[in-house]
Amino acid sequence: ENKVAVNTEIKSLREYLDHILKNTNMKSLTSDSFIQGECDFLSANLYAKSSFGEDALANISIEKQPDGNIEGFVRIRAKTQGIALSLGDKITMKQKG
């Protein structure tokens, strides 16, 4: 497992999720009907398959703070540590917005 702290300038929870989906080529396993609208927290499960056929799962758990900033974590799980680490590095680099 690789746990990545959320550190972003993005202010919308849904915009952050969409940004991560776009930049990691992951797909959301959480139905859009569960993450519609605006609220102060969001949790979603993501999935990707590497070009080598390895599966990776990620769980985004984020919360909007009273000052408007987003805090939380992205937990990445994969059978091989290399996939989890490289996906974590990619999220860390791309999450700024």
XYZ file of N, CA, C and O in Angstrom:
388
model
N 0.849 -1.194 0.000
C 0.000 0.000 0.000
C 0.882 1.240 0.000
O 1.927 1.264 0.624
N 0.424 2.247 -0.712
C 1.103 3.539 -0.744
C 0.069 4.602 -0.380
O -0.989 4.672 -0.990
N 0.372 5.395 0.630
C -0.557 6.416 1.107
C 0.007 7.782 0.742
O 1.113 8.134 1.145
N -0.765 8.545 -0.059
C -0.327 9.851 -0.535
C -1.206 10.923 0.099
O -2.437 10.872 -0.003
N -0.593 11.884 0.753
C -1.339 13.001 1.339
C -1.767 13.952 0.223
O -1.008 14.211 -0.711
N -2.983 14.453 0.332
C -3.494 15.394 -0.653
C -2.882 16.762 -0.374
O -2.915 17.263 0.747
N -2.302 17.361 -1.410
C -1.699 18.683 -1.323
C -1.997 19.388 -2.636
O -1.295 19.202 -3.619
N -3.064 20.173 -2.658
C -3.515 20.752 -3.912
C -4.028 22.167 -3.725
O -4.396 22.565 -2.617
N -4.041 22.910 -4.800
C -4.632 24.248 -4.806
C -6.067 24.205 -5.337
O -6.758 25.212 -5.320
N -6.505 23.050 -5.818
C -7.872 22.882 -6.316
C -8.826 23.023 -5.131
O -8.574 22.486 -4.055
N -9.928 23.730 -5.323
C -10.859 24.012 -4.224
C -12.119 23.148 -4.254
O -12.811 23.040 -3.256
N -12.432 22.512 -5.378
C -13.636 21.693 -5.502
C -13.269 20.216 -5.370
O -12.334 19.739 -6.035
N -14.005 19.488 -4.528
C -13.736 18.063 -4.336
C -13.907 17.292 -5.629
O -13.075 16.459 -5.996
N -14.990 17.564 -6.360
C -15.255 16.857 -7.617
C -14.199 17.203 -8.671
O -13.759 16.346 -9.430
N -13.785 18.459 -8.708
C -12.746 18.870 -9.655
C -11.434 18.146 -9.358
O -10.718 17.736 -10.267
N -11.115 17.967 -8.068
C -9.909 17.232 -7.689
C -9.996 15.781 -8.154
O -9.058 15.243 -8.737
N -11.138 15.151 -7.910
C -11.332 13.763 -8.352
C -11.175 13.662 -9.866
O -10.449 12.789 -10.360
N -11.823 14.541 -10.616
C -11.727 14.518 -12.077
C -10.293 14.745 -12.546
O -9.834 14.119 -13.499
N -9.572 15.619 -11.854
C -8.178 15.902 -12.190
C -7.312 14.650 -12.001
O -6.479 14.321 -12.853
N -7.518 13.943 -10.895
C -6.755 12.713 -10.634
C -7.114 11.636 -11.657
O -6.230 10.948 -12.189
N -8.397 11.480 -11.969
C -8.818 10.484 -12.963
C -8.153 10.760 -14.311
O -7.650 9.847 -14.967
N -8.145 12.008 -14.714
C -7.580 12.383 -16.015
C -6.075 12.139 -16.068
O -5.555 11.615 -17.046
N -5.371 12.509 -15.000
C -3.918 12.442 -15.014
C -3.338 11.075 -14.692
O -2.150 10.847 -14.899
N -4.152 10.166 -14.178
C -3.654 8.819 -13.869
C -4.241 7.759 -14.790
O -3.868 6.598 -14.697
N -5.169 8.147 -15.646
C -5.863 7.200 -16.531
C -6.582 6.113 -15.747
O -6.717 4.983 -16.208
N -7.043 6.453 -14.556
C -7.813 5.515 -13.751
C -9.293 5.726 -14.038
O -9.696 6.770 -14.544
N -10.073 4.734 -13.703
C -11.529 4.798 -13.852
C -12.149 4.750 -12.470
O -11.666 4.057 -11.577
N -13.248 5.467 -12.292
C -13.937 5.475 -11.013
C -14.869 4.275 -10.916
O -15.668 4.023 -11.815
N -14.757 3.529 -9.827
C -15.661 2.419 -9.560
C -16.893 2.906 -8.802
O -17.882 2.188 -8.693
N -16.815 4.117 -8.283
C -17.926 4.721 -7.549
C -18.863 5.381 -8.552
O -18.440 6.191 -9.363
N -20.122 5.027 -8.487
C -21.119 5.557 -9.409
C -21.229 7.073 -9.312
O -21.156 7.635 -8.214
N -21.404 7.731 -10.448
C -21.560 9.187 -10.468
C -22.730 9.652 -9.611
O -22.697 10.741 -9.050
N -23.751 8.831 -9.497
C -24.915 9.236 -8.708
C -24.570 9.389 -7.223
O -25.247 10.111 -6.500
N -23.505 8.730 -6.773
C -23.100 8.835 -5.373
C -22.214 10.049 -5.106
O -22.024 10.430 -3.957
N -21.647 10.626 -6.159
C -20.728 11.750 -5.957
C -21.204 13.015 -6.667
O -20.424 13.904 -6.945
N -22.501 13.109 -6.918
C -23.068 14.313 -7.517
C -23.244 15.388 -6.457
O -23.385 15.096 -5.279
N -23.299 16.628 -6.913
C -23.550 17.738 -6.002
C -22.313 18.127 -5.229
O -21.246 17.542 -5.374
N -22.466 19.131 -4.415
C -21.353 19.632 -3.605
C -21.612 19.329 -2.135
O -22.707 19.523 -1.627
N -20.605 18.830 -1.462
C -20.654 18.638 -0.022
C -19.239 18.834 0.507
O -18.339 19.189 -0.248
N -19.027 18.588 1.774
C -17.725 18.858 2.383
C -16.807 17.642 2.466
O -15.721 17.737 3.013
N -17.245 16.489 1.933
C -16.379 15.317 1.922
C -16.683 14.472 0.692
O -17.766 14.553 0.118
N -15.699 13.675 0.285
C -15.869 12.809 -0.879
C -14.981 11.581 -0.696
O -13.834 11.690 -0.263
N -15.535 10.432 -1.007
C -14.776 9.192 -0.992
C -15.110 8.440 -2.272
O -16.276 8.313 -2.631
N -14.082 7.977 -2.970
C -14.302 7.275 -4.229
C -13.249 6.189 -4.399
O -12.106 6.319 -3.935
N -13.631 5.111 -5.073
C -12.717 4.019 -5.385
C -12.370 4.077 -6.868
O -13.252 4.236 -7.710
N -11.079 3.921 -7.168
C -10.580 3.996 -8.540
C -9.874 2.699 -8.910
O -9.369 1.987 -8.043
N -9.817 2.433 -10.220
C -9.197 1.202 -10.709
C -8.413 1.486 -11.979
O -8.826 2.304 -12.796
N -7.306 0.796 -12.129
C -6.529 0.871 -13.372
C -5.824 -0.453 -13.598
O -5.556 -1.205 -12.650
N -5.541 -0.722 -14.846
C -4.759 -1.906 -15.218
C -3.540 -1.402 -15.971
O -3.668 -0.623 -16.918
N -2.355 -1.823 -15.540
C -1.119 -1.364 -16.173
C -0.944 -2.015 -17.541
O -1.640 -2.973 -17.890
N 0.008 -1.502 -18.285
C 0.292 -2.077 -19.603
C 0.851 -3.498 -19.475
O 0.883 -4.236 -20.445
N 1.261 -3.875 -18.260
C 1.754 -5.225 -18.005
C 0.664 -6.144 -17.487
O 0.923 -7.291 -17.130
N -0.569 -5.623 -17.396
C -1.695 -6.426 -16.953
C -1.880 -6.489 -15.446
O -2.655 -7.293 -14.945
N -1.193 -5.632 -14.704
C -1.318 -5.627 -13.246
C -2.419 -4.666 -12.819
O -2.550 -3.580 -13.370
N -3.193 -5.069 -11.824
C -4.287 -4.247 -11.331
C -3.797 -3.299 -10.240
O -2.924 -3.647 -9.448
N -4.412 -2.121 -10.205
C -4.147 -1.158 -9.138
C -5.482 -0.577 -8.680
O -6.339 -0.252 -9.506
N -5.660 -0.500 -7.380
C -6.851 0.098 -6.789
C -6.432 1.312 -5.978
O -5.385 1.299 -5.327
N -7.248 2.349 -6.008
C -6.977 3.533 -5.200
C -8.267 3.966 -4.520
O -9.352 3.826 -5.078
N -8.121 4.478 -3.317
C -9.253 5.035 -2.591
C -8.915 6.480 -2.266
O -7.900 6.762 -1.637
N -9.774 7.389 -2.739
C -9.616 8.807 -2.433
C -10.588 9.142 -1.308
O -11.781 8.858 -1.408
N -10.062 9.719 -0.260
C -10.880 10.152 0.870
C -10.459 11.579 1.198
O -9.372 11.802 1.741
N -11.310 12.554 0.820
C -10.943 13.958 0.967
C -12.066 14.743 1.637
O -13.226 14.344 1.590
N -11.667 15.852 2.253
C -12.616 16.694 2.971
C -12.258 18.159 2.736
O -11.084 18.528 2.740
N -13.287 18.973 2.521
C -13.078 20.413 2.360
C -13.068 21.053 3.739
O -13.996 20.888 4.530
N -12.005 21.791 4.017
C -11.842 22.465 5.297
C -12.586 23.805 5.295
O -12.900 24.337 4.231
N -12.854 24.368 6.467
C -13.558 25.655 6.531
C -12.862 26.779 5.750
O -13.516 27.680 5.243
N -11.530 26.699 5.619
C -10.808 27.722 4.862
C -10.845 27.477 3.348
O -10.267 28.228 2.573
N -11.522 26.394 2.920
C -11.668 26.103 1.494
C -10.643 25.129 0.944
O -10.783 24.654 -0.183
N -9.602 24.830 1.708
C -8.584 23.881 1.250
C -9.091 22.452 1.371
O -9.974 22.157 2.175
N -8.505 21.582 0.577
C -8.862 20.164 0.591
C -7.774 19.391 1.329
O -6.585 19.588 1.062
N -8.191 18.529 2.244
C -7.263 17.652 2.961
C -7.751 16.220 2.845
O -8.945 15.976 2.680
N -6.826 15.297 2.931
C -7.184 13.887 2.903
C -6.044 13.051 2.371
O -4.895 13.492 2.312
N -6.396 11.834 1.934
C -5.394 10.889 1.468
C -5.890 10.113 0.261
O -7.097 9.933 0.077
N -4.932 9.649 -0.524
C -5.194 8.692 -1.593
C -4.409 7.439 -1.205
O -3.187 7.501 -1.036
N -5.118 6.339 -1.028
C -4.467 5.063 -0.699
C -4.456 4.197 -1.946
O -5.501 3.960 -2.547
N -3.278 3.716 -2.307
C -3.111 2.937 -3.525
C -2.671 1.530 -3.137
O -1.738 1.356 -2.342
N -3.346 0.547 -3.722
C -3.003 -0.849 -3.455
C -2.772 -1.578 -4.772
O -3.525 -1.401 -5.723
N -1.738 -2.399 -4.781
C -1.429 -3.229 -5.946
C -0.645 -4.439 -5.457
O -0.049 -4.409 -4.368
N -0.657 -5.505 -6.248
C 0.093 -6.709 -5.849
C 1.586 -6.434 -5.796
O 2.281 -6.941 -4.941
N 2.080 -5.641 -6.744
C 3.504 -5.316 -6.754
C 3.706 -3.907 -6.211
O 2.962 -2.989 -6.545
N 4.697 -3.755 -5.371
C 4.949 -2.473 -4.734
C 5.330 -1.409 -5.758
O 4.995 -0.240 -5.596
N 5.996 -1.795 -6.834
C 6.443 -0.839 -7.850
C 5.298 -0.078 -8.486
O 5.391 1.133 -8.712
N 4.203 -0.774 -8.773
C 3.030 -0.125 -9.377
C 2.430 0.885 -8.400
O 2.111 2.020 -8.765
N 2.286 0.489 -7.145
C 1.712 1.387 -6.136
C 2.594 2.618 -5.933
O 2.093 3.736 -5.820
N 3.893 2.418 -5.906
C 4.807 3.544 -5.708
C 4.821 4.483 -6.907
O 4.789 5.708 -6.747
N 4.863 3.930 -8.117
C 4.911 4.802 -9.301
C 3.602 5.566 -9.477
O 3.609 6.741 -9.855
N 2.477 4.940 -9.178
C 1.190 5.629 -9.246
C 1.120 6.724 -8.176
O 0.628 7.818 -8.432
N 1.648 6.443 -7.000
C 1.706 7.454 -5.932
C 2.564 8.638 -6.328
O 2.199 9.798 -6.083
N 3.698 8.372 -6.958
C 4.567 9.453 -7.432
C 3.877 10.307 -8.477
O 3.980 11.530 -8.478
N 3.147 9.641 -9.371
C 2.425 10.363 -10.420
C 1.339 11.266 -9.819
O 1.182 12.415 -10.213
N 0.602 10.750 -8.835
C -0.421 11.547 -8.160
C 0.213 12.728 -7.438
O -0.275 13.857 -7.514
N 1.318 12.500 -6.752
C 2.007 13.573 -6.034
C 2.435 14.680 -6.991
O 2.260 15.863 -6.699
N 2.967 14.314 -8.145
C 3.431 15.303 -9.121
C 2.277 16.057 -9.789
O 2.399 17.249 -10.064
N 1.164 15.388 -10.039
C 0.082 15.969 -10.836
C -1.039 16.596 -10.010
O -1.912 17.232 -10.580
N -1.058 16.430 -8.710
C -2.231 16.836 -7.932
C -2.335 18.340 -7.702
O -3.368 18.821 -7.255
N -1.349 19.092 -8.002
C -1.380 20.535 -7.754
C -2.489 21.238 -8.531
O -3.050 22.207 -8.084
N -2.796 20.770 -9.740
C -3.851 21.403 -10.516
C -3.298 22.376 -11.429
O -3.178 22.779 -12.389
